């Protein structure tokens, strides 16, 4: 009996038999518009196709100029675009899978001056206001979609995905929030869904019965003035009649203030929306968002919530997810931890997407783990993210690796991170890397701190010894009410009701969240999540929003966060996730003080001055989250012995250390050893 029988049941489509129920969802890779983008994309998709995903979806390509997301050209509108694309479907077909191209018209979400929309209403997340589409322009835009689909077909794609969710143009036609037209494209739902249906109908009639048309529906808008569940069902039925082959689901507009894919969302937290659609249409329905493990996917299918599952970031984290799941090798799967740090956050700053836990993602042609020419003895000191990544790749390349870790367990800072609400997925990464080490035959010594002399026997020594939390020289810092973030997060220190947090970087936010949300089930249970964020699951709720709003928190602590600089709070957090953390803390009444000078700590609390005004923060507990210093005490004795160690991760540079840099440095060094 296979481990995941529903996941590996074939699915019959007109003219195609998919070998399993795994669709690789569309992701912005940031490569689409680069000069070498098509070749790199071909390698990226081919690796995922070889890994067993049945059907892949590309990142979004606009059918015309107005629909572009940004100033970079990710467009399919001319023969030259078509010819550039050919390499992608060819590579995927050679790898034994199928691929559809996503057609995305951004409407009012585009970041350029030429944006258009059904009505000239500006979005809160875009400084540019759109121009209202004239009626003849609407007809032309539909024709542009159809032309793009034909070009995709000529390029060799198996189909297209029509992006009708996340608040882009098609959704802007659908929702009263953004469509105030009085002609045949606005007003009644029938009129508002005409654009979506005409796009699908046009593509179907131009491309024949076997061309796959995935329609990505907004299963839950999560904005005021969005569709109700009942209206969404009617849209689904409309696009089915118009000729869609598959119904994929998208959740939430980009301007929604409810997390949809971040760590705050439980696994499969939105699968219920797919179920509502599946009960109303005859074509297969695809569930999406936070499906990152095969057992999660299997449960969705076994429950009958959906016919397929969309895995996107999960396949960035592990290109071989499907093949490993088919083999029942759960322990061998590198699980996406939903951090967004190297994927979505990269896209926002114009960098190609990669993955924190899989640095090779997006670097398939550059970061190559070739077998080592000569087997060397390699010592890696430190079993945190940098050391784990380095030791695993080095051992897999054939080196004889010994990993030393001074704690009783592997994981380093990941062991603290996994205690933060929503970050429990970090435990998966530790288990996965430990398993890779075991399979590659690396020796793991723990708890063990090697002497420099012991390390001299190795050909290569890698110091990944991490960091020490910084203890700022504030008078009274030794006071018993002062606690380090390590003790706070590990639960080893008693924390009073009134808390002051010194430092407001990622860890200051994590600590505040830990204190306020550690009892919450919202990150692991879909119903608790809906209650927490004010989602109404009944079919008549506009936008799926509860009119009463999110649950009112009852914070267990009164928290004040402080920092010396004047920069906005949370500005160092990820672009796609920082707002979630800020919102949580605001809801819990966390006070945030910047421009602070720390004077002293005593029995009265934390004495500070802000703009010259002295005050006391009457804190029972003061938690220090003031950054880190590198820990590399082994470097000097090794250098004295004539052995230059490789220093990576926090041990090399503690400033702005994060898991992404640590794991990349580890893998990059190991690929060169
Ligand atoms: P951090 O982001 O560098 O923040 C350190 C904080 O300490 C700053 O707010 C800084 O603010 C303050 N500080 C620095 N030196 C100080 C001193 N001598 N006295 C008093 N305050 C001082 O470091 P972190 O919060 O420890 O995070 C470590 C790394 O982990 C970061 O790179 C972060 O990106 C990563 N991380 C990320 C997340 C995430 O959600 N993305 C979560 C956790 C950790 P002032 O200088 O203004 O006082
Ligand atoms: Fe998942 Fe984080 Fe990797 Fe993105 S960077 S794919 S969210 S683990």
XYZ file of C-alpha atoms and ligand atoms in Angstrom:
729
model
C 0.000 0.000 0.000
C 1.563 3.359 -0.998
C 2.041 5.865 1.812
C -0.124 8.520 0.133
C -2.632 6.650 -2.051
C -4.917 9.593 -2.894
C -1.971 11.780 -3.849
C -0.727 9.291 -6.407
C -3.998 8.382 -8.072
C -3.865 9.434 -11.743
C -6.214 12.170 -12.914
C -7.830 12.040 -16.353
C -8.177 15.315 -18.229
C -9.395 15.717 -21.812
C -6.407 14.500 -23.806
C -4.062 14.103 -20.844
C -3.567 11.683 -17.990
C -1.804 13.247 -15.011
C 0.140 10.605 -13.069
C -0.569 12.192 -9.699
C -2.477 15.003 -7.996
C 0.419 17.417 -7.517
C 0.357 20.742 -9.317
C 3.284 23.079 -8.909
C 1.621 26.431 -8.271
C 2.732 29.630 -9.926
C 5.559 31.534 -8.287
C 7.248 34.771 -9.183
C 10.813 33.632 -9.688
C 12.247 37.025 -10.664
C 13.912 35.318 -13.632
C 11.144 35.917 -16.178
C 12.477 39.194 -17.527
C 16.244 38.516 -17.225
C 18.385 38.086 -20.352
C 19.330 34.510 -19.368
C 15.960 34.026 -17.664
C 14.443 31.466 -20.024
C 17.393 29.064 -19.784
C 17.474 29.391 -15.985
C 13.718 28.945 -15.798
C 13.938 25.876 -18.019
C 16.491 24.348 -15.619
C 14.387 25.353 -12.615
C 11.166 23.835 -13.972
C 12.877 20.752 -15.416
C 14.319 19.959 -11.983
C 10.798 20.090 -10.485
C 9.394 18.052 -13.390
C 12.036 15.361 -12.844
C 11.028 15.492 -9.191
C 7.623 14.157 -10.175
C 5.135 17.066 -10.076
C 2.383 16.159 -12.576
C 1.603 19.658 -13.840
C 3.614 22.843 -13.452
C 2.493 26.458 -13.712
C 4.937 29.191 -14.705
C 5.164 32.597 -13.077
C 2.802 35.224 -14.437
C 3.183 36.680 -17.939
C 1.089 39.600 -19.044
C -0.862 39.478 -22.284
C -0.119 43.161 -23.007
C 1.770 46.265 -21.832
C -0.913 47.576 -19.488
C -1.081 44.270 -17.582
C 2.630 44.188 -16.698
C 3.333 43.943 -12.977
C 6.417 46.113 -13.067
C 8.718 47.899 -15.443
C 10.401 44.590 -16.380
C 8.981 42.854 -19.376
C 7.376 39.553 -18.391
C 5.007 39.465 -21.277
C 3.750 37.065 -23.925
C 2.325 39.105 -26.734
C 4.536 38.658 -29.782
C 6.201 35.964 -31.870
C 9.593 36.874 -30.395
C 8.290 36.189 -26.861
C 6.914 32.869 -28.036
C 10.266 31.831 -29.464
C 12.098 32.693 -26.232
C 9.659 30.488 -24.336
C 10.115 27.307 -26.374
C 13.026 26.123 -24.239
C 10.787 25.879 -21.133
C 8.077 23.431 -22.276
C 10.724 21.452 -24.154
C 12.789 20.979 -20.994
C 9.725 20.058 -18.926
C 8.465 17.580 -21.520
C 11.884 15.947 -21.745
C 11.728 15.585 -17.970
C 8.393 13.770 -18.307
C 5.900 16.338 -17.063
C 3.491 18.985 -18.323
C 3.509 22.741 -17.950
C 1.022 25.567 -18.387
C 1.860 29.237 -18.661
C 0.178 31.661 -16.326
C -1.508 34.672 -17.909
C -1.639 37.489 -15.408
C -2.981 40.944 -16.071
C -2.192 43.021 -13.005
C -4.870 45.695 -13.518
C -4.538 48.316 -10.796
C -1.764 46.353 -9.061
C 0.856 47.116 -11.711
C 3.798 49.266 -10.645
C 3.987 51.515 -13.696
C 2.144 54.596 -14.904
C 0.080 52.863 -17.617
C -2.153 50.758 -15.396
C -5.829 50.184 -16.155
C -8.823 48.793 -14.274
C -12.596 48.439 -14.639
C -13.014 51.647 -12.605
C -10.440 54.356 -11.813
C -10.078 53.390 -8.147
C -6.627 53.404 -6.589
C -5.481 50.477 -4.471
C -4.148 51.152 -0.974
C -0.997 49.196 -1.814
C -0.104 51.119 -4.969
C 0.810 54.788 -5.326
C -0.383 54.778 -8.955
C -4.054 55.195 -9.811
C -5.440 53.189 -12.747
C -7.198 54.577 -15.788
C -10.683 53.219 -16.482
C -10.813 50.797 -19.385
C -12.979 51.952 -22.294
C -15.408 49.340 -23.670
C -13.357 48.758 -26.811
C -10.257 48.334 -24.648
C -12.023 45.593 -22.700
C -12.688 43.712 -25.917
C -9.061 44.239 -26.925
C -7.806 42.976 -23.545
C -9.822 39.774 -23.967
C -8.346 39.417 -27.458
C -4.880 39.928 -25.953
C -5.492 37.080 -23.481
C -6.566 34.846 -26.361
C -3.544 35.820 -28.472
C -1.220 35.107 -25.533
C -2.790 31.685 -25.033
C -2.313 30.876 -28.727
C 1.330 31.960 -28.499
C 1.760 29.748 -25.426
C 0.280 26.835 -27.351
C 2.621 27.475 -30.284
C 5.574 27.660 -27.886
C 4.746 24.137 -26.746
C 2.945 24.727 -23.465
C 0.242 22.223 -22.531
C -2.100 24.992 -21.510
C -2.478 28.239 -19.635
C -3.554 29.283 -16.190
C -5.820 32.327 -16.228
C -5.018 34.311 -13.116
C -8.385 35.247 -11.675
C -7.456 35.720 -8.032
C -5.309 37.703 -5.607
C -6.927 40.997 -6.597
C -5.539 41.254 -10.148
C -7.544 42.554 -13.137
C -10.045 39.711 -13.419
C -10.881 39.925 -9.708
C -11.166 43.688 -10.086
C -13.935 43.097 -12.613
C -15.662 40.622 -10.308
C -15.825 42.566 -7.057
C -18.069 45.560 -6.341
C -15.078 46.922 -4.417
C -13.305 47.756 -7.661
C -16.002 47.607 -10.321
C -18.427 50.547 -10.379
C -19.216 50.342 -14.079
C -22.757 50.832 -15.336
C -22.332 49.098 -18.692
C -22.521 45.368 -19.490
C -19.235 44.813 -17.586
C -20.486 46.093 -14.225
C -23.497 46.047 -11.924
C -24.991 42.560 -11.630
C -22.779 39.570 -10.880
C -23.562 38.245 -14.335
C -22.117 41.427 -15.831
C -19.105 41.511 -13.485
C -18.157 37.915 -14.304
C -18.547 38.433 -18.037
C -14.874 39.398 -18.425
C -13.605 36.220 -16.725
C -15.935 34.027 -18.747
C -15.169 35.737 -22.058
C -11.434 35.280 -21.492
C -11.876 31.557 -20.840
C -14.384 31.123 -23.673
C -12.105 32.934 -26.128
C -9.103 30.824 -25.190
C -11.083 27.600 -25.424
C -12.427 28.349 -28.875
C -8.980 29.404 -30.162
C -7.015 26.520 -28.692
C -9.161 23.394 -29.116
C -10.672 20.955 -26.627
C -7.467 19.409 -25.250
C -5.547 22.555 -24.371
C -5.498 22.736 -20.564
C -7.139 25.861 -19.175
C -6.632 26.245 -15.449
C -8.759 29.030 -14.032
C -7.355 30.360 -10.773
C -10.369 31.551 -8.845
C -10.333 33.817 -5.818
C -11.887 31.335 -3.415
C -11.906 33.912 -0.622
C -11.322 37.638 -1.266
C -10.733 38.709 2.365
C -11.456 42.351 1.535
C -14.508 44.517 2.092
C -16.593 44.687 -1.051
C -15.395 41.233 -2.052
C -17.570 38.360 -3.254
C -19.575 36.096 -1.003
C -19.004 32.347 -1.093
C -22.281 31.937 -2.990
C -21.164 34.429 -5.656
C -17.792 32.704 -5.922
C -19.577 29.428 -6.610
C -21.462 31.124 -9.468
C -18.196 32.406 -10.921
C -16.780 28.882 -10.722
C -19.793 27.497 -12.555
C -19.522 30.261 -15.142
C -15.884 29.583 -16.011
C -16.609 25.857 -16.072
C -19.325 26.452 -18.678
C -16.932 28.728 -20.582
C -14.486 25.849 -20.977
C -12.044 25.711 -18.045
C -10.373 22.315 -17.538
C -9.328 22.754 -13.922
C -10.250 25.147 -11.151
C -7.294 26.255 -9.062
C -7.880 28.340 -5.946
C -6.221 31.532 -4.763
C -6.800 33.126 -1.382
C -7.055 36.803 -0.498
C -6.301 39.934 -2.447
C -2.839 41.379 -2.027
C -4.364 44.310 -0.166
C -6.079 41.998 2.371
C -4.899 42.452 5.951
C -5.188 38.775 6.812
C -2.200 36.494 6.242
C -2.737 33.935 3.489
C 0.576 32.127 3.065
C 2.768 33.324 5.958
C 3.816 31.210 8.925
C 0.791 32.512 10.833
C -1.421 30.362 8.570
C -1.914 26.750 9.651
C -1.124 23.972 7.220
C -4.012 23.562 4.747
C -5.736 26.436 6.548
C -7.804 27.343 3.491
C -8.596 23.898 2.046
C -12.232 24.339 3.145
C -12.685 26.953 0.420
C -11.849 24.366 -2.244
C -14.435 22.011 -0.791
C -17.165 24.607 -1.232
C -16.300 24.872 -4.938
C -15.836 21.157 -5.496
C -19.401 20.545 -4.343
C -20.670 22.946 -7.029
C -18.696 22.116 -10.195
C -17.863 19.040 -12.246
C -14.262 19.910 -13.191
C -11.409 19.020 -10.833
C -10.718 21.563 -8.096
C -7.267 22.294 -6.727
C -6.643 23.273 -3.093
C -3.762 25.625 -2.306
C -1.933 27.685 0.331
C 0.279 26.255 3.094
C 0.254 22.702 1.800
C 3.831 21.759 2.535
C 3.850 18.100 3.553
C 2.592 14.954 1.819
C 0.406 13.931 4.753
C -1.305 17.343 4.617
C -1.930 16.928 0.887
C -3.154 13.380 1.377
C -5.639 14.433 4.069
C -7.096 17.153 1.830
C -7.677 14.648 -0.962
C -8.884 11.860 1.314
C -11.410 14.200 2.960
C -12.700 15.105 -0.481
C -11.912 18.810 -0.112
C -10.258 18.867 -3.539
C -9.136 16.728 -6.488
C -5.578 18.053 -6.663
C -3.237 20.054 -4.482
C -1.129 23.022 -5.446
C 2.347 23.060 -3.950
C 4.436 26.089 -4.778
C 7.021 27.028 -2.175
C 7.038 23.365 -1.095
C 8.663 22.560 -4.435
C 11.162 25.385 -4.099
C 12.226 23.823 -0.817
C 12.382 20.361 -2.348
C 12.255 19.807 -6.100
C 11.927 16.040 -5.518
C 8.987 16.334 -3.148
C 6.672 14.239 -5.336
C 9.168 11.472 -6.062
C 10.083 11.178 -2.395
C 6.428 11.155 -1.320
C 5.689 8.453 -3.880
C 8.496 6.383 -2.397
C 7.109 6.975 1.110
C 10.320 8.805 2.035
C 8.787 11.468 4.290
C 12.001 11.930 6.280
C 13.861 12.765 3.079
C 11.613 15.724 2.200
C 12.909 19.225 2.838
C 9.804 20.972 4.173
C 9.018 24.604 3.318
C 8.860 26.574 6.560
C 6.677 29.356 5.077
C 9.176 32.080 5.979
C 8.942 33.838 2.563
C 12.442 35.145 3.190
C 14.180 33.962 0.040
C 11.177 33.562 -2.255
C 8.493 36.217 -2.041
C 10.644 38.744 -0.196
C 13.290 38.440 -2.906
C 10.717 39.169 -5.553
C 9.780 42.425 -3.825
C 13.359 43.662 -4.007
C 13.975 42.473 -7.558
C 16.149 39.470 -6.677
C 15.601 36.014 -8.156
C 13.651 33.700 -5.878
C 15.519 31.084 -3.898
C 14.815 29.183 -0.685
C 16.206 29.488 2.831
C 16.263 25.757 3.468
C 17.306 24.872 -0.095
C 19.855 27.410 -1.340
C 20.099 25.622 -4.705
C 16.568 26.715 -5.640
C 16.825 29.301 -8.406
C 20.584 28.636 -8.589
C 20.265 25.272 -10.358
C 22.821 26.217 -13.004
C 25.243 27.918 -10.573
C 25.287 26.028 -7.274
C 26.128 22.499 -8.338
C 26.925 19.768 -5.821
C 29.279 17.653 -7.954
C 31.001 14.588 -6.425
C 34.295 15.623 -4.802
C 37.393 14.953 -6.930
C 39.250 13.849 -3.820
C 37.799 12.661 -0.501
C 38.986 14.950 2.275
C 38.546 14.902 6.032
C 36.305 17.838 6.935
C 35.479 19.053 10.445
C 32.448 21.297 10.835
C 32.177 22.915 14.244
C 28.644 24.043 15.033
C 25.360 22.330 14.248
C 23.209 25.403 13.580
C 21.874 26.349 10.135
C 25.281 27.193 8.609
C 27.003 24.076 9.967
C 24.151 21.731 9.081
C 23.979 23.023 5.533
C 27.756 22.808 5.054
C 28.158 19.374 6.628
C 25.261 17.859 4.656
C 26.475 19.044 1.253
C 30.124 18.198 1.997
C 29.238 14.672 3.140
C 26.967 14.103 0.149
C 29.768 15.158 -2.167
C 31.845 12.341 -0.716
C 33.946 14.005 1.963
C 34.507 12.359 5.356
C 32.678 14.826 7.592
C 32.631 15.128 11.357
C 30.120 17.624 12.766
C 30.679 18.881 16.320
C 27.874 20.569 18.257
C 28.320 21.824 21.792
C 24.601 21.487 22.681
C 22.891 18.166 23.254
C 20.867 18.543 20.036
C 21.413 19.811 16.516
C 19.773 22.992 15.269
C 21.431 25.975 16.971
C 19.243 29.081 16.719
C 16.553 27.024 14.932
C 15.828 25.422 18.298
C 14.844 28.823 19.649
C 13.027 29.851 16.496
C 10.814 26.769 16.557
C 9.328 27.919 19.877
C 7.973 31.135 18.351
C 4.281 30.886 17.422
C 4.066 30.063 13.724
C 7.704 29.020 13.492
C 7.159 25.438 14.585
C 8.112 24.382 11.034
C 11.777 25.022 11.911
C 11.687 21.665 13.689
C 11.172 20.082 10.266
C 14.370 21.652 8.942
C 16.438 20.362 11.851
C 15.063 16.837 11.439
C 15.591 16.927 7.677
C 19.216 18.052 7.853
C 19.971 15.548 10.604
C 18.571 12.844 8.335
C 20.718 14.003 5.413
C 23.799 13.812 7.602
C 22.862 10.312 8.680
C 22.293 9.124 5.118
C 25.521 10.686 3.871
C 27.481 8.973 6.625
C 28.644 12.123 8.439
C 29.705 11.567 12.045
C 27.831 13.782 14.511
C 29.434 14.461 17.895
C 27.232 16.058 20.547
C 27.379 17.534 23.039
C 30.978 18.160 22.108
C 33.302 21.140 21.889
C 36.523 20.053 20.179
C 39.900 21.493 21.195
C 41.890 23.214 18.465
C 44.472 20.408 18.626
C 41.835 17.808 17.772
C 40.862 19.776 14.688
C 44.386 19.820 13.312
C 44.023 16.246 12.029
C 41.450 17.384 9.449
C 42.195 18.574 5.914
C 39.544 21.296 6.195
C 38.076 22.946 9.279
C 34.848 24.900 9.090
C 33.884 27.112 11.986
C 30.122 27.563 12.124
C 30.105 28.280 15.827
C 27.417 30.935 15.602
C 26.840 33.865 17.883
C 26.580 35.058 21.444
C 23.683 37.356 22.321
C 24.908 40.912 22.881
C 24.732 42.204 26.457
C 24.743 46.020 26.109
C 26.726 47.906 28.785
C 23.704 49.530 30.449
C 24.271 50.211 34.174
C 22.322 47.573 36.113
C 22.310 45.044 33.225
C 23.175 42.365 35.816
C 19.945 43.086 37.752
C 17.940 39.885 38.429
C 14.975 41.167 36.442
C 17.084 41.262 33.249
C 16.721 38.198 31.047
C 18.348 37.264 27.728
C 16.196 36.304 24.759
C 17.590 32.784 24.874
C 16.207 32.250 28.378
C 12.920 33.976 27.484
C 12.299 31.835 24.406
C 13.469 28.592 25.958
C 11.025 29.104 28.817
C 13.777 28.830 31.417
C 13.126 32.288 32.921
C 10.049 33.517 34.769
C 8.535 36.482 32.922
C 6.487 39.054 34.863
C 3.347 40.805 33.679
C 5.049 44.081 32.720
C 7.793 43.494 30.184
C 10.298 45.813 28.516
C 12.113 44.524 25.444
C 15.435 46.168 24.623
C 15.894 45.964 20.848
C 13.278 45.648 18.136
C 14.871 43.536 15.432
C 13.504 40.184 14.278
C 14.188 38.618 17.652
C 12.563 41.417 19.658
C 9.408 40.873 17.598
C 9.692 37.104 17.979
C 9.970 37.384 21.757
C 6.955 39.694 21.990
C 4.944 37.332 19.811
C 6.036 34.364 21.890
C 4.886 36.012 25.112
C 1.535 37.029 23.655
C 0.593 34.149 21.409
C 2.218 31.009 22.771
C -1.087 29.602 24.013
C -2.890 30.353 20.741
C -3.947 27.560 18.376
C -4.385 29.974 15.506
C -1.175 28.870 13.759
C -2.089 25.197 13.789
C -5.873 25.000 13.565
C -7.917 26.392 10.643
C -10.964 27.180 12.741
C -8.957 28.964 15.428
C -7.123 30.839 12.668
C -10.412 32.020 11.128
C -11.671 33.224 14.515
C -8.366 34.915 15.317
C -8.269 36.886 12.061
C -11.990 37.584 11.626
C -12.778 35.221 8.754
C -16.430 34.212 8.323
C -16.691 30.792 6.703
C -20.425 31.013 5.984
C -21.335 31.242 2.271
C -23.149 34.574 2.551
C -20.325 36.661 4.052
C -19.042 39.358 1.643
C -15.295 38.884 1.169
C -15.461 36.060 3.718
C -15.048 38.657 6.460
C -16.656 38.543 9.876
C -18.371 41.934 10.403
C -17.346 41.723 14.079
C -13.687 41.728 12.995
C -10.824 39.724 14.482
C -11.005 38.197 17.954
C -10.166 40.686 20.735
C -6.961 39.561 22.395
C -6.502 39.335 26.139
C -2.757 39.802 26.425
C -1.014 38.015 29.273
C 1.716 40.678 29.344
C 1.923 44.445 29.031
C 4.868 44.907 26.703
C 6.975 47.915 25.801
C 9.471 47.530 22.960
C 12.345 49.976 22.807
C 15.105 50.895 20.420
C 17.671 53.640 20.059
C 17.278 54.391 16.374
C 14.458 56.401 14.798
C 13.669 53.989 11.974
C 10.132 52.556 11.758
C 9.401 49.555 13.961
C 9.675 46.297 12.079
C 11.500 47.773 9.079
C 14.026 44.912 9.173
C 11.312 42.261 9.004
C 10.427 40.583 5.711
C 8.394 42.641 3.228
C 5.695 40.003 2.906
C 5.459 39.062 6.592
C 6.522 42.058 8.699
C 3.037 43.593 8.560
C 1.571 40.438 10.103
C 3.865 40.703 13.126
C 3.299 44.446 13.487
C -0.475 43.949 13.335
C -0.393 41.203 15.973
C 1.591 43.382 18.360
C -0.619 46.423 17.733
C -3.743 44.357 18.460
C -2.170 43.315 21.746
C -1.458 46.900 22.729
C 2.335 46.640 22.625
C 3.892 50.072 23.179
C 6.773 50.927 20.844
C 9.301 53.587 21.775
C 12.095 54.716 19.476
C 14.920 57.198 19.847
C 15.532 55.776 23.313
C 18.671 56.343 25.424
C 19.088 53.653 28.057
C 20.111 55.186 31.420
C 20.080 52.335 33.960
C 18.163 49.387 35.365
C 17.187 49.103 39.030
C 14.345 47.918 41.271
C 12.043 50.573 39.791
C 12.502 49.269 36.249
C 14.219 50.534 33.093
C 15.248 54.192 33.181
C 15.313 55.844 29.764
C 15.456 59.240 28.106
C 13.535 60.059 24.949
C 14.197 63.412 23.292
C 15.819 64.545 26.538
C 12.790 63.611 28.694
C 13.629 61.120 31.436
C 11.145 58.373 32.330
C 10.917 54.931 33.916
C 9.459 51.872 32.233
C 8.171 49.983 35.288
C 9.040 46.531 34.022
C 8.967 43.341 36.082
C 11.124 41.715 33.425
C 13.526 43.317 30.966
C 14.372 41.105 28.008
C 17.512 41.899 26.050
C 17.177 41.407 22.285
C 20.034 43.688 21.290
C 21.628 41.673 18.493
C 24.616 39.350 18.564
C 28.399 39.100 18.550
C 30.285 36.423 16.574
C 31.539 33.417 18.506
C 34.789 32.139 17.028
C 37.178 31.392 19.881
C 38.670 28.472 17.943
C 39.872 30.662 15.086
C 42.932 32.143 16.811
C 44.509 28.874 18.084
C 43.939 27.234 14.698
C 45.547 30.138 12.905
C 48.486 30.039 15.299
C 48.916 26.369 14.387
C 49.090 27.372 10.732
C 45.586 26.104 9.941
C 43.339 28.729 8.377
C 39.759 27.653 9.123
C 36.785 28.543 6.958
C 34.465 30.753 9.010
C 30.807 30.919 8.021
C 27.438 32.142 9.284
C 27.173 34.157 12.473
C 30.718 33.238 13.472
C 31.943 35.158 10.402
C 29.582 38.116 10.635
C 26.880 38.392 13.278
C 25.357 41.597 11.934
C 22.109 40.918 10.164
C 22.764 37.237 10.345
C 19.788 35.257 9.270
C 19.034 31.669 8.390
C 19.078 32.479 4.689
C 22.630 33.748 4.687
C 23.799 31.038 7.051
C 22.457 28.160 4.960
C 23.662 29.658 1.690
C 27.171 30.237 3.057
C 27.277 26.667 4.316
C 26.147 25.149 1.022
C 28.291 27.444 -1.084
C 31.450 26.599 0.860
C 30.697 22.878 0.842
C 30.185 22.937 -2.939
C 33.755 24.272 -3.292
C 35.591 22.059 -0.766
P 18.831 42.810 14.851
O 17.767 42.653 13.840
O 20.137 43.314 14.436
O 18.242 43.762 15.985
C 18.949 44.094 17.109
C 18.209 45.181 17.890
O 19.006 45.502 18.979
C 17.989 46.417 17.072
O 16.632 46.810 17.260
C 18.950 47.434 17.683
O 18.190 48.586 17.737
C 19.242 46.885 19.058
N 20.637 47.059 19.475
C 21.754 46.771 18.778
N 22.855 47.047 19.497
C 22.428 47.488 20.699
C 23.070 47.934 21.870
N 24.413 47.948 21.967
N 22.324 48.341 22.902
C 20.975 48.330 22.826
N 20.303 47.928 21.743
C 21.013 47.515 20.684
O 19.087 41.452 15.599
P 18.084 40.375 16.144
O 16.741 40.905 16.439
O 18.828 39.734 17.244
O 17.945 39.379 14.963
C 19.094 38.665 14.518
C 18.928 38.281 13.083
O 17.940 37.296 12.978
C 18.496 39.455 12.249
O 19.342 39.568 11.141
C 17.146 39.136 11.800
O 17.003 39.428 10.433
C 17.042 37.651 11.979
N 15.685 37.355 12.402
C 14.699 37.606 11.527
C 13.413 37.379 11.890
C 12.307 37.642 10.937
O 11.185 37.599 11.294
N 12.594 37.924 9.695
C 13.108 36.919 13.145
C 14.144 36.683 14.030
C 15.428 36.924 13.647
P 18.790 50.025 18.007
O 20.179 50.018 17.464
O 17.853 50.959 17.306
O 18.698 50.174 19.478
Fe 9.461 28.117 1.886
Fe 10.995 29.939 3.131
Fe 11.954 28.411 1.167
Fe 10.212 30.354 0.613
S 12.264 30.617 1.442
S 10.205 28.279 -0.193
S 8.888 30.189 2.368
S 11.264 27.725 3.154
